[in-house]
Amino acid sequence: MVYHYRRNTVQLDELDIDGVYHINNVPFGIIPDPSNYRSYKTINSLYGFVSLGFDDTYYLDITGRNDWSSTLSRGNWSYFYPSVAASVLLDQAFDFRTNLPVVSFAKLRLSWANVGNDTSPYSLDQYYSASSISGGYALPSTIPDPMIKPENVESWELGLDAKFFRNRLGLDLALYSSSTTNQIVPVDIDPIVGASGMKINAGEITNKGIEVALYATPVRSRDFTWDVNLNWAKNKNTLVSLQEGWDPEQPYETDMGTTIGGRLHVYSYIGEEMHQIYGFALQRAPEGSYYIDDTGKQVDCSGEVVLDATTGLPSVEKTADHFLGKVNPDWRGGFSTSLRYKSLTLSGVFSYQWGGQRYSVTDGILSYQGKLTNSLEGRYDGIVAEGVNIVSTNEDGSAVCQVNNTVTSSIYTYYQARVLDRYNGESHTFETSFLKFKEVRLEYALPTALIQKTKVLQGASIALFATNIFSWDKWPQYDPEGGIMTGTNVYGGVEAGAFPMTRTLGMNLRLSF
Amino acid sequence: MKKLKILAICLFVLGSLYSCTKNFEETNTNPNTTLVGMIQPSGMFEPILFNSAKQWLYRTWYYNNELMQFTAHTGGVTRREHLYFLEDSRDWYGFWNHYSTYGKNIDHMYELAQEKGDPSLEAIALTFKVLFFSNMADMFGSVPYEEAFTGRKLGGTLTPKFNTQKEVYQFLFEELEKANDIYATSPIFLNPAMDGMYRGDMEAWRKFNNSLYLRLLCRVSGRSEMNVGAKMTEIINNPAKYPVFTDNADNAMVKFAGNDPYISNFGTTTESDFTSSGRKLTRQLIGLTVQTDINDNQVYIDPRLPVIGKKNPVIEVNPDNIWKGTVSGCTEMERSEVDRGTSWLNYKVFCRRDAPSIYMDYAEVQFILAEAALKNHITGGEAAAKSYYEAGVRASMAKWSEQGAYSDPAVTITADDVDTYLASPLGSWDLATNKEEFLGNQKWLALFWVGMEAYHEYRRTGYPVLTIGEGTVYNDNIFPTRFGYPNVTVSTNNANATAAIEEMGGPNDMKTPVWWSKQAISGGK
């Protein structure tokens, strides 16, 4: 297969006459800036598969594929990726129809699959980047790896699909484990080494998870049906290793669309769950700090906010190395149900998610500008912020403290530059757990007798519906599911200018012919 | 009946199998640009010269002016540089990346020049290298030098070790000597039209190289072990071997033709973006450029002030049509009060498509020598210091007079005007009680709009005495002693960065003094 890409653009920095858009409308002294890019890539493949069935019960599919990609170097450009999938119909194999009649259907499946992937063209050599000055060149901003290897995703999946009581109860269970090796990813490097980025084969990333779907019809009669659907999924994403020679203390950073000017990073450390949020936080009393209370008792206060004894103000530690949360939720799921009585159906859809945090730029900006009620307290008289003052520091780094009782010297500084400072990630990182009532619908199907009279219609129904009825969450602004959208990418770790949820109330008429 | 069914079997080929990898290397050769190493060194020259000159202007406007209290962006709450709101990414990383990016291109131009035998660009690359690396070390302290930029080369490193500022300076002195020796062979600049600074005049480049030498010697003059007096004396006593700037025509000034892409940095900036909505002149600047009588009437002004500044033209806020400065470092509460009727930068002078950018000028050389004479690093004592000082002021006035032509109305500074100035309480050497401070203040004025020099010099001398405003809470009311290493450096080169920070007496913040600074020297560090 041959891929051929071409892009030609001409850019004018200024127009001669406003509002007239063609490339000749250029003022004196301005030169149109043309850009011409083309790329070629060839992938040749050999693909084969065999599909076998035995006794209408046992199935086996085997595939094999070899690709040769022009984007990789000699020695790396050929890669093979096979897959094997087996399944067995348990109800057939063990004749459940007679032996275990409650089971109406059961299928067990096991698969192993590999998918290989190359990289983009021209990633192996160093090429100059062009300059707006004709004949001018600059070194590229990335260092290529000429020996970069193709990516491979290997995955195992074990699944069980079972139906009971004449399909009144169903279960779909899947356990999976996948491992991505040699993923080709860009990483930031220190520009003093000669470039600001690099493409690497990122060791190994694993995803392990479980997905459960349950569906049931607890009641089914001529006039009344009740259906329930439930699903639940859990996934754990682990960074197992990075490229050889990578300092294990050094995190891998995931692009979240922004780092709020280097103040917030989504890092993954080797051997740990991926996508942990690090940023600024208020200064806190170090481990082992204590104060003496009124009764003369020594009280541990490590981790409490440190406030200045004279100003009563906390301070923001401006190093983006404070752990603030993790992006990935612990689990997520959905629930839907419908109740039908004769021609009337009432249905509802819920979704939920647990665990996971995100930084909210929206909250940061609104807060530090004082546009929210979170800066109301103490507006006129100041407040005595909760926390401790450091009296002295011990040799081991711990501190002798006293409980703060200083009124803030400036409530403006307290909120605007400290607690609610928009860059203070600690104050603007929130749980993304939620329970959403996504949709409710009441539908009435017109009687068949009536429909038939029209001779044209096959069916007709009328429904009232509402979406986004409520969301029960701790997210401060708008939608706990909102992220940053840049082009076609949605980044989950940071929310910036996400849209609020929109609620729709409507009526819906459905005619089928 | 049990039976095995073959449901499907299939084998197919996509693309060509006969020659799986034929022409792969050719297919994967980028048809859009050139492989690194395949160009002449001159291909690197113009982007370095012009783009860095633009960056120089941007950074002097955005950072140096604000830190050094020439201006204060008091409008709005998003620009808080005058309150020392400076951190990673935009600020720390911005400078680090700026010096590194130009540094690597300069390093590459040097490689190419050596490889392809172009001694003129070899020498120029060395001079530029010194300009960028000295600035980088001045901003950050210890920086990778010996192992910098090797990441893209065979056998290089992605975790370069840091050199101390002292080591960097010693290396730079060697490079300056090396460059001076190459210039001495009068190499030919192959395409003089390309050189937007000296039109290929290698003697002028040589003067720049050696003037830079004086600048670096001056910077480390507080460190007695550097023994700068001897070298300075050698330079001024051997103009044939070490020619330096002798008048404004020698200035390291990049001239922008004004046509695309040779447009100066603020060539298309509006007055509001440039100054009036935010960056106002300060009381500090007005205080050192305007003489008032006992009734606070403005009786005499520095002739350069109407070139670089503009009185607030709005009669409602400036009814007496006077020069007014805002308070750098003011608090939120003071802001609307102190900001009223304040003067602006002179948009007409700076926001021209052909406005030049200066790396270093003749006036600075004279100020360096004045200080050296005053401190007896070179001979001549106070009398020589005074004459160097006056030459420096004349040079600075002449430089701004040329720019004054673009002011509205035009400003010309005549020799008589300079004489008047040199006799006035603002500019008279003899009337000054503390000569070192006077010289520091005057140098500060002369270094306006010259990169980050005023910021470096203030940390070295402590002059002019700045008032650190109450609003500068973002660095705990402490003047930023340096810029911190950006996050990417600390995270990807942790061991070396940590060692460097410890060696400087850390932490990695804007309170740790750099090696040549007054604070480090007087603190015994």
mmCIF file with all atom_site columns, N, CA, C and O in Angstrom, chain A residues 14 29 31 38 44-45 47 49 51 53 55 122 126 128 137 139 190 192-194 261 263, chain B residues 5 7-8 12 14 20 28 32-34 36-37 43 87 89 96 105 108 149 151 260 353:
data_model
loop_
_atom_site.group_PDB
_atom_site.id
_atom_site.type_symbol
_atom_site.label_atom_id
_atom_site.label_alt_id
_atom_site.label_comp_id
_atom_site.label_asym_id
_atom_site.label_entity_id
_atom_site.label_seq_id
_atom_site.pdbx_PDB_ins_code
_atom_site.Cartn_x
_atom_site.Cartn_y
_atom_site.Cartn_z
_atom_site.occupancy
_atom_site.B_iso_or_equiv
_atom_site.pdbx_formal_charge
_atom_site.auth_seq_id
_atom_site.auth_comp_id
_atom_site.auth_asym_id
_atom_site.auth_atom_id
_atom_site.pdbx_PDB_model_num
ATOM 1   N N  . GLU A 1 14  ? -0.364  39.674  6.620  1.00 0.00 ? 14  GLU A N  1
ATOM 2   C CA . GLU A 1 14  ? -1.265  40.825  6.626  1.00 0.00 ? 14  GLU A CA 1
ATOM 3   C C  . GLU A 1 14  ? -2.007  40.869  5.301  1.00 0.00 ? 14  GLU A C  1
ATOM 4   O O  . GLU A 1 14  ? -1.506  40.386  4.294  1.00 0.00 ? 14  GLU A O  1
ATOM 5   N N  . GLY A 1 29  ? 5.700   45.206  0.890  1.00 0.00 ? 29  GLY A N  1
ATOM 6   C CA . GLY A 1 29  ? 6.666   44.863  1.937  1.00 0.00 ? 29  GLY A CA 1
ATOM 7   C C  . GLY A 1 29  ? 6.394   43.536  2.605  1.00 0.00 ? 29  GLY A C  1
ATOM 8   O O  . GLY A 1 29  ? 7.176   43.078  3.422  1.00 0.00 ? 29  GLY A O  1
ATOM 9   N N  . ILE A 1 31  ? 5.781   39.484  2.169  1.00 0.00 ? 31  ILE A N  1
ATOM 10  C CA . ILE A 1 31  ? 5.982   38.410  1.206  1.00 0.00 ? 31  ILE A CA 1
ATOM 11  C C  . ILE A 1 31  ? 5.108   37.227  1.621  1.00 0.00 ? 31  ILE A C  1
ATOM 12  O O  . ILE A 1 31  ? 5.137   36.817  2.783  1.00 0.00 ? 31  ILE A O  1
ATOM 13  N N  . ARG A 1 38  ? 5.091   17.248  1.258  1.00 0.00 ? 38  ARG A N  1
ATOM 14  C CA . ARG A 1 38  ? 4.574   15.984  0.727  1.00 0.00 ? 38  ARG A CA 1
ATOM 15  C C  . ARG A 1 38  ? 5.276   14.852  1.429  1.00 0.00 ? 38  ARG A C  1
ATOM 16  O O  . ARG A 1 38  ? 6.430   14.994  1.866  1.00 0.00 ? 38  ARG A O  1
ATOM 17  N N  . ASN A 1 44  ? 4.032   -2.863  2.635  1.00 0.00 ? 44  ASN A N  1
ATOM 18  C CA . ASN A 1 44  ? 3.680   -4.088  1.924  1.00 0.00 ? 44  ASN A CA 1
ATOM 19  C C  . ASN A 1 44  ? 3.313   -5.133  2.964  1.00 0.00 ? 44  ASN A C  1
ATOM 20  O O  . ASN A 1 44  ? 3.963   -5.233  3.995  1.00 0.00 ? 44  ASN A O  1
ATOM 21  N N  . SER A 1 45  ? 2.261   -5.900  2.683  1.00 0.00 ? 45  SER A N  1
ATOM 22  C CA . SER A 1 45  ? 1.793   -6.856  3.684  1.00 0.00 ? 45  SER A CA 1
ATOM 23  C C  . SER A 1 45  ? 1.521   -8.223  3.083  1.00 0.00 ? 45  SER A C  1
ATOM 24  O O  . SER A 1 45  ? 1.094   -8.332  1.933  1.00 0.00 ? 45  SER A O  1
ATOM 25  N N  . TYR A 1 47  ? -0.804  -11.430 4.346  1.00 0.00 ? 47  TYR A N  1
ATOM 26  C CA . TYR A 1 47  ? -1.795  -11.704 5.381  1.00 0.00 ? 47  TYR A CA 1
ATOM 27  C C  . TYR A 1 47  ? -2.471  -13.032 5.093  1.00 0.00 ? 47  TYR A C  1
ATOM 28  O O  . TYR A 1 47  ? -2.786  -13.352 3.954  1.00 0.00 ? 47  TYR A O  1
ATOM 29  N N  . PHE A 1 49  ? -5.281  -16.132 6.898  1.00 0.00 ? 49  PHE A N  1
ATOM 30  C CA . PHE A 1 49  ? -6.012  -16.606 8.054  1.00 0.00 ? 49  PHE A CA 1
ATOM 31  C C  . PHE A 1 49  ? -6.694  -17.937 7.771  1.00 0.00 ? 49  PHE A C  1
ATOM 32  O O  . PHE A 1 49  ? -6.996  -18.284 6.633  1.00 0.00 ? 49  PHE A O  1
ATOM 33  N N  . SER A 1 51  ? -9.814  -20.391 9.442  1.00 0.00 ? 51  SER A N  1
ATOM 34  C CA . SER A 1 51  ? -10.912 -20.420 10.389 1.00 0.00 ? 51  SER A CA 1
ATOM 35  C C  . SER A 1 51  ? -11.464 -21.841 10.411 1.00 0.00 ? 51  SER A C  1
ATOM 36  O O  . SER A 1 51  ? -11.830 -22.400 9.375  1.00 0.00 ? 51  SER A O  1
ATOM 37  N N  . GLY A 1 53  ? -13.941 -24.907 12.327 1.00 0.00 ? 53  GLY A N  1
ATOM 38  C CA . GLY A 1 53  ? -15.042 -25.184 13.239 1.00 0.00 ? 53  GLY A CA 1
ATOM 39  C C  . GLY A 1 53  ? -15.181 -26.686 13.393 1.00 0.00 ? 53  GLY A C  1
ATOM 40  O O  . GLY A 1 53  ? -14.949 -27.446 12.441 1.00 0.00 ? 53  GLY A O  1
ATOM 41  N N  . ASP A 1 55  ? -17.795 -29.623 14.869 1.00 0.00 ? 55  ASP A N  1
ATOM 42  C CA . ASP A 1 55  ? -19.036 -30.060 15.496 1.00 0.00 ? 55  ASP A CA 1
ATOM 43  C C  . ASP A 1 55  ? -19.972 -28.901 15.850 1.00 0.00 ? 55  ASP A C  1
ATOM 44  O O  . ASP A 1 55  ? -20.750 -28.981 16.797 1.00 0.00 ? 55  ASP A O  1
ATOM 45  N N  . TYR A 1 122 ? 9.924   9.797   7.554  1.00 0.00 ? 122 TYR A N  1
ATOM 46  C CA . TYR A 1 122 ? 11.058  10.713  7.790  1.00 0.00 ? 122 TYR A CA 1
ATOM 47  C C  . TYR A 1 122 ? 11.380  10.907  9.267  1.00 0.00 ? 122 TYR A C  1
ATOM 48  O O  . TYR A 1 122 ? 11.760  11.984  9.697  1.00 0.00 ? 122 TYR A O  1
ATOM 49  N N  . GLN A 1 126 ? 17.998  13.452  10.834 1.00 0.00 ? 126 GLN A N  1
ATOM 50  C CA . GLN A 1 126 ? 17.879  14.856  11.240 1.00 0.00 ? 126 GLN A CA 1
ATOM 51  C C  . GLN A 1 126 ? 17.766  15.731  10.001 1.00 0.00 ? 126 GLN A C  1
ATOM 52  O O  . GLN A 1 126 ? 18.643  15.705  9.138  1.00 0.00 ? 126 GLN A O  1
ATOM 53  N N  . TYR A 1 128 ? 16.868  19.787  8.598  1.00 0.00 ? 128 TYR A N  1
ATOM 54  C CA . TYR A 1 128 ? 16.731  21.181  9.024  1.00 0.00 ? 128 TYR A CA 1
ATOM 55  C C  . TYR A 1 128 ? 15.270  21.611  9.002  1.00 0.00 ? 128 TYR A C  1
ATOM 56  O O  . TYR A 1 128 ? 14.489  21.121  8.190  1.00 0.00 ? 128 TYR A O  1
ATOM 57  N N  . TYR A 1 137 ? 18.379  28.334  7.646  1.00 0.00 ? 137 TYR A N  1
ATOM 58  C CA . TYR A 1 137 ? 18.051  27.040  8.239  1.00 0.00 ? 137 TYR A CA 1
ATOM 59  C C  . TYR A 1 137 ? 18.222  27.071  9.748  1.00 0.00 ? 137 TYR A C  1
ATOM 60  O O  . TYR A 1 137 ? 18.969  27.884  10.274 1.00 0.00 ? 137 TYR A O  1
ATOM 61  N N  . LEU A 1 139 ? 18.419  24.055  13.154 1.00 0.00 ? 139 LEU A N  1
ATOM 62  C CA . LEU A 1 139 ? 18.423  22.645  13.508 1.00 0.00 ? 139 LEU A CA 1
ATOM 63  C C  . LEU A 1 139 ? 17.011  22.224  13.915 1.00 0.00 ? 139 LEU A C  1
ATOM 64  O O  . LEU A 1 139 ? 16.239  23.030  14.409 1.00 0.00 ? 139 LEU A O  1
ATOM 65  N N  . ASP A 1 190 ? 15.639  18.222  27.706 1.00 0.00 ? 190 ASP A N  1
ATOM 66  C CA . ASP A 1 190 ? 16.204  19.530  28.019 1.00 0.00 ? 190 ASP A CA 1
ATOM 67  C C  . ASP A 1 190 ? 16.813  20.142  26.752 1.00 0.00 ? 190 ASP A C  1
ATOM 68  O O  . ASP A 1 190 ? 17.698  19.545  26.150 1.00 0.00 ? 190 ASP A O  1
ATOM 69  N N  . ILE A 1 192 ? 19.025  22.132  26.257 1.00 0.00 ? 192 ILE A N  1
ATOM 70  C CA . ILE A 1 192 ? 20.483  22.331  26.298 1.00 0.00 ? 192 ILE A CA 1
ATOM 71  C C  . ILE A 1 192 ? 21.221  21.138  25.687 1.00 0.00 ? 192 ILE A C  1
ATOM 72  O O  . ILE A 1 192 ? 22.384  21.237  25.334 1.00 0.00 ? 192 ILE A O  1
ATOM 73  N N  . VAL A 1 193 ? 20.551  20.008  25.526 1.00 0.00 ? 193 VAL A N  1
ATOM 74  C CA . VAL A 1 193 ? 21.233  18.870  24.895 1.00 0.00 ? 193 VAL A CA 1
ATOM 75  C C  . VAL A 1 193 ? 21.215  18.979  23.375 1.00 0.00 ? 193 VAL A C  1
ATOM 76  O O  . VAL A 1 193 ? 21.867  18.201  22.690 1.00 0.00 ? 193 VAL A O  1
ATOM 77  N N  . GLY A 1 194 ? 20.466  19.940  22.843 1.00 0.00 ? 194 GLY A N  1
ATOM 78  C CA . GLY A 1 194 ? 20.493  20.151  21.401 1.00 0.00 ? 194 GLY A CA 1
ATOM 79  C C  . GLY A 1 194 ? 19.147  19.996  20.720 1.00 0.00 ? 194 GLY A C  1
ATOM 80  O O  . GLY A 1 194 ? 19.055  20.148  19.511 1.00 0.00 ? 194 GLY A O  1
ATOM 81  N N  . GLY A 1 261 ? 1.549   26.325  31.824 1.00 0.00 ? 261 GLY A N  1
ATOM 82  C CA . GLY A 1 261 ? 2.830   27.018  31.935 1.00 0.00 ? 261 GLY A CA 1
ATOM 83  C C  . GLY A 1 261 ? 3.806   26.296  32.832 1.00 0.00 ? 261 GLY A C  1
ATOM 84  O O  . GLY A 1 261 ? 4.492   26.911  33.643 1.00 0.00 ? 261 GLY A O  1
ATOM 85  N N  . ARG A 1 263 ? 3.205   24.337  35.270 1.00 0.00 ? 263 ARG A N  1
ATOM 86  C CA . ARG A 1 263 ? 2.805   24.298  36.679 1.00 0.00 ? 263 ARG A CA 1
ATOM 87  C C  . ARG A 1 263 ? 2.037   23.040  37.019 1.00 0.00 ? 263 ARG A C  1
ATOM 88  O O  . ARG A 1 263 ? 1.671   22.825  38.165 1.00 0.00 ? 263 ARG A O  1
ATOM 89  N N  . LYS B 2 5   ? -14.978 -28.633 10.088 1.00 0.00 ? 5   LYS B N  1
ATOM 90  C CA . LYS B 2 5   ? -15.271 -27.813 8.909  1.00 0.00 ? 5   LYS B CA 1
ATOM 91  C C  . LYS B 2 5   ? -14.204 -26.747 8.784  1.00 0.00 ? 5   LYS B C  1
ATOM 92  O O  . LYS B 2 5   ? -13.840 -26.109 9.765  1.00 0.00 ? 5   LYS B O  1
ATOM 93  N N  . LEU B 2 7   ? -13.951 -23.374 7.723  1.00 0.00 ? 7   LEU B N  1
ATOM 94  C CA . LEU B 2 7   ? -14.906 -22.328 7.395  1.00 0.00 ? 7   LEU B CA 1
ATOM 95  C C  . LEU B 2 7   ? -14.325 -21.375 6.364  1.00 0.00 ? 7   LEU B C  1
ATOM 96  O O  . LEU B 2 7   ? -15.018 -20.880 5.513  1.00 0.00 ? 7   LEU B O  1
ATOM 97  N N  . ALA B 2 8   ? -13.051 -21.115 6.505  1.00 0.00 ? 8   ALA B N  1
ATOM 98  C CA . ALA B 2 8   ? -12.434 -20.200 5.543  1.00 0.00 ? 8   ALA B CA 1
ATOM 99  C C  . ALA B 2 8   ? -10.933 -20.355 5.608  1.00 0.00 ? 8   ALA B C  1
ATOM 100 O O  . ALA B 2 8   ? -10.383 -20.687 6.659  1.00 0.00 ? 8   ALA B O  1
ATOM 101 N N  . PHE B 2 12  ? -3.627  -13.379 1.372  1.00 0.00 ? 12  PHE B N  1
ATOM 102 C CA . PHE B 2 12  ? -3.527  -12.346 0.340  1.00 0.00 ? 12  PHE B CA 1
ATOM 103 C C  . PHE B 2 12  ? -2.436  -11.346 0.640  1.00 0.00 ? 12  PHE B C  1
ATOM 104 O O  . PHE B 2 12  ? -1.864  -11.284 1.717  1.00 0.00 ? 12  PHE B O  1
ATOM 105 N N  . LEU B 2 14  ? -1.043  -7.377  0.200  1.00 0.00 ? 14  LEU B N  1
ATOM 106 C CA . LEU B 2 14  ? -1.329  -5.971  -0.047 1.00 0.00 ? 14  LEU B CA 1
ATOM 107 C C  . LEU B 2 14  ? -0.030  -5.337  -0.523 1.00 0.00 ? 14  LEU B C  1
ATOM 108 O O  . LEU B 2 14  ? 1.005   -5.521  0.104  1.00 0.00 ? 14  LEU B O  1
ATOM 109 N N  . CYS B 2 20  ? 9.541   -6.641  -1.492 1.00 0.00 ? 20  CYS B N  1
ATOM 110 C CA . CYS B 2 20  ? 8.968   -6.091  -0.259 1.00 0.00 ? 20  CYS B CA 1
ATOM 111 C C  . CYS B 2 20  ? 9.556   -4.757  0.149  1.00 0.00 ? 20  CYS B C  1
ATOM 112 O O  . CYS B 2 20  ? 8.863   -3.895  0.659  1.00 0.00 ? 20  CYS B O  1
ATOM 113 N N  . ASN B 2 28  ? 11.695  6.845   2.065  1.00 0.00 ? 28  ASN B N  1
ATOM 114 C CA . ASN B 2 28  ? 11.728  7.466   3.388  1.00 0.00 ? 28  ASN B CA 1
ATOM 115 C C  . ASN B 2 28  ? 12.766  8.581   3.491  1.00 0.00 ? 28  ASN B C  1
ATOM 116 O O  . ASN B 2 28  ? 13.244  8.879   4.564  1.00 0.00 ? 28  ASN B O  1
ATOM 117 N N  . ASN B 2 32  ? 11.134  17.337  1.473  1.00 0.00 ? 32  ASN B N  1
ATOM 118 C CA . ASN B 2 32  ? 10.749  18.716  1.780  1.00 0.00 ? 32  ASN B CA 1
ATOM 119 C C  . ASN B 2 32  ? 11.885  19.569  2.312  1.00 0.00 ? 32  ASN B C  1
ATOM 120 O O  . ASN B 2 32  ? 11.804  20.782  2.294  1.00 0.00 ? 32  ASN B O  1
ATOM 121 N N  . THR B 2 33  ? 12.888  18.936  2.852  1.00 0.00 ? 33  THR B N  1
ATOM 122 C CA . THR B 2 33  ? 13.938  19.737  3.476  1.00 0.00 ? 33  THR B CA 1
ATOM 123 C C  . THR B 2 33  ? 15.276  19.028  3.356  1.00 0.00 ? 33  THR B C  1
ATOM 124 O O  . THR B 2 33  ? 15.378  17.970  2.741  1.00 0.00 ? 33  THR B O  1
ATOM 125 N N  . THR B 2 34  ? 16.286  19.639  3.944  1.00 0.00 ? 34  THR B N  1
ATOM 126 C CA . THR B 2 34  ? 17.651  19.192  3.728  1.00 0.00 ? 34  THR B CA 1
ATOM 127 C C  . THR B 2 34  ? 18.159  18.431  4.953  1.00 0.00 ? 34  THR B C  1
ATOM 128 O O  . THR B 2 34  ? 17.844  18.792  6.079  1.00 0.00 ? 34  THR B O  1
ATOM 129 N N  . VAL B 2 36  ? 20.571  17.390  7.820  1.00 0.00 ? 36  VAL B N  1
ATOM 130 C CA . VAL B 2 36  ? 21.508  18.153  8.642  1.00 0.00 ? 36  VAL B CA 1
ATOM 131 C C  . VAL B 2 36  ? 22.947  17.843  8.224  1.00 0.00 ? 36  VAL B C  1
ATOM 132 O O  . VAL B 2 36  ? 23.307  16.684  8.066  1.00 0.00 ? 36  VAL B O  1
ATOM 133 N N  . GLY B 2 37  ? 23.700  18.906  8.018  1.00 0.00 ? 37  GLY B N  1
ATOM 134 C CA . GLY B 2 37  ? 25.095  18.744  7.622  1.00 0.00 ? 37  GLY B CA 1
ATOM 135 C C  . GLY B 2 37  ? 25.332  19.010  6.148  1.00 0.00 ? 37  GLY B C  1
ATOM 136 O O  . GLY B 2 37  ? 26.476  19.136  5.711  1.00 0.00 ? 37  GLY B O  1
ATOM 137 N N  . GLY B 2 43  ? 24.054  29.330  5.760  1.00 0.00 ? 43  GLY B N  1
ATOM 138 C CA . GLY B 2 43  ? 22.626  29.055  5.898  1.00 0.00 ? 43  GLY B CA 1
ATOM 139 C C  . GLY B 2 43  ? 22.140  29.225  7.325  1.00 0.00 ? 43  GLY B C  1
ATOM 140 O O  . GLY B 2 43  ? 20.956  29.438  7.569  1.00 0.00 ? 43  GLY B O  1
ATOM 141 N N  . GLU B 2 87  ? 8.090   32.211  36.759 1.00 0.00 ? 87  GLU B N  1
ATOM 142 C CA . GLU B 2 87  ? 8.322   30.822  37.096 1.00 0.00 ? 87  GLU B CA 1
ATOM 143 C C  . GLU B 2 87  ? 8.627   30.009  35.870 1.00 0.00 ? 87  GLU B C  1
ATOM 144 O O  . GLU B 2 87  ? 8.917   30.527  34.812 1.00 0.00 ? 87  GLU B O  1
ATOM 145 N N  . SER B 2 89  ? 8.277   27.280  32.747 1.00 0.00 ? 89  SER B N  1
ATOM 146 C CA . SER B 2 89  ? 7.623   27.403  31.445 1.00 0.00 ? 89  SER B CA 1
ATOM 147 C C  . SER B 2 89  ? 7.842   28.755  30.805 1.00 0.00 ? 89  SER B C  1
ATOM 148 O O  . SER B 2 89  ? 8.874   28.998  30.233 1.00 0.00 ? 89  SER B O  1
ATOM 149 N N  . TRP B 2 96  ? 15.729  29.691  29.247 1.00 0.00 ? 96  TRP B N  1
ATOM 150 C CA . TRP B 2 96  ? 16.595  28.508  29.085 1.00 0.00 ? 96  TRP B CA 1
ATOM 151 C C  . TRP B 2 96  ? 16.520  28.010  27.645 1.00 0.00 ? 96  TRP B C  1
ATOM 152 O O  . TRP B 2 96  ? 17.531  27.728  26.998 1.00 0.00 ? 96  TRP B O  1
ATOM 153 N N  . ASN B 2 105 ? 22.194  26.226  17.523 1.00 0.00 ? 105 ASN B N  1
ATOM 154 C CA . ASN B 2 105 ? 22.367  26.630  16.126 1.00 0.00 ? 105 ASN B CA 1
ATOM 155 C C  . ASN B 2 105 ? 23.730  27.285  15.903 1.00 0.00 ? 105 ASN B C  1
ATOM 156 O O  . ASN B 2 105 ? 24.362  27.083  14.866 1.00 0.00 ? 105 ASN B O  1
ATOM 157 N N  . HIS B 2 108 ? 26.232  24.616  15.818 1.00 0.00 ? 108 HIS B N  1
ATOM 158 C CA . HIS B 2 108 ? 26.188  23.922  14.542 1.00 0.00 ? 108 HIS B CA 1
ATOM 159 C C  . HIS B 2 108 ? 26.849  24.757  13.447 1.00 0.00 ? 108 HIS B C  1
ATOM 160 O O  . HIS B 2 108 ? 27.554  24.225  12.581 1.00 0.00 ? 108 HIS B O  1
ATOM 161 N N  . PHE B 2 149 ? 24.689  20.512  24.038 1.00 0.00 ? 149 PHE B N  1
ATOM 162 C CA . PHE B 2 149 ? 24.382  20.296  22.612 1.00 0.00 ? 149 PHE B CA 1
ATOM 163 C C  . PHE B 2 149 ? 24.957  19.012  22.036 1.00 0.00 ? 149 PHE B C  1
ATOM 164 O O  . PHE B 2 149 ? 25.008  18.839  20.828 1.00 0.00 ? 149 PHE B O  1
ATOM 165 N N  . GLY B 2 151 ? 23.727  16.038  22.651 1.00 0.00 ? 151 GLY B N  1
ATOM 166 C CA . GLY B 2 151 ? 22.672  15.024  22.560 1.00 0.00 ? 151 GLY B CA 1
ATOM 167 C C  . GLY B 2 151 ? 22.344  14.619  21.138 1.00 0.00 ? 151 GLY B C  1
ATOM 168 O O  . GLY B 2 151 ? 21.921  13.497  20.895 1.00 0.00 ? 151 GLY B O  1
ATOM 169 N N  . ASP B 2 260 ? 9.525   42.439  4.862  1.00 0.00 ? 260 ASP B N  1
ATOM 170 C CA . ASP B 2 260 ? 9.357   41.047  5.235  1.00 0.00 ? 260 ASP B CA 1
ATOM 171 C C  . ASP B 2 260 ? 10.449  40.163  4.626  1.00 0.00 ? 260 ASP B C  1
ATOM 172 O O  . ASP B 2 260 ? 10.729  40.298  3.441  1.00 0.00 ? 260 ASP B O  1
ATOM 173 N N  . ARG B 2 353 ? 9.061   49.157  11.891 1.00 0.00 ? 353 ARG B N  1
ATOM 174 C CA . ARG B 2 353 ? 9.484   47.927  11.213 1.00 0.00 ? 353 ARG B CA 1
ATOM 175 C C  . ARG B 2 353 ? 10.998  47.853  11.061 1.00 0.00 ? 353 ARG B C  1
ATOM 176 O O  . ARG B 2 353 ? 11.563  46.779  10.968 1.00 0.00 ? 353 ARG B O  1
#
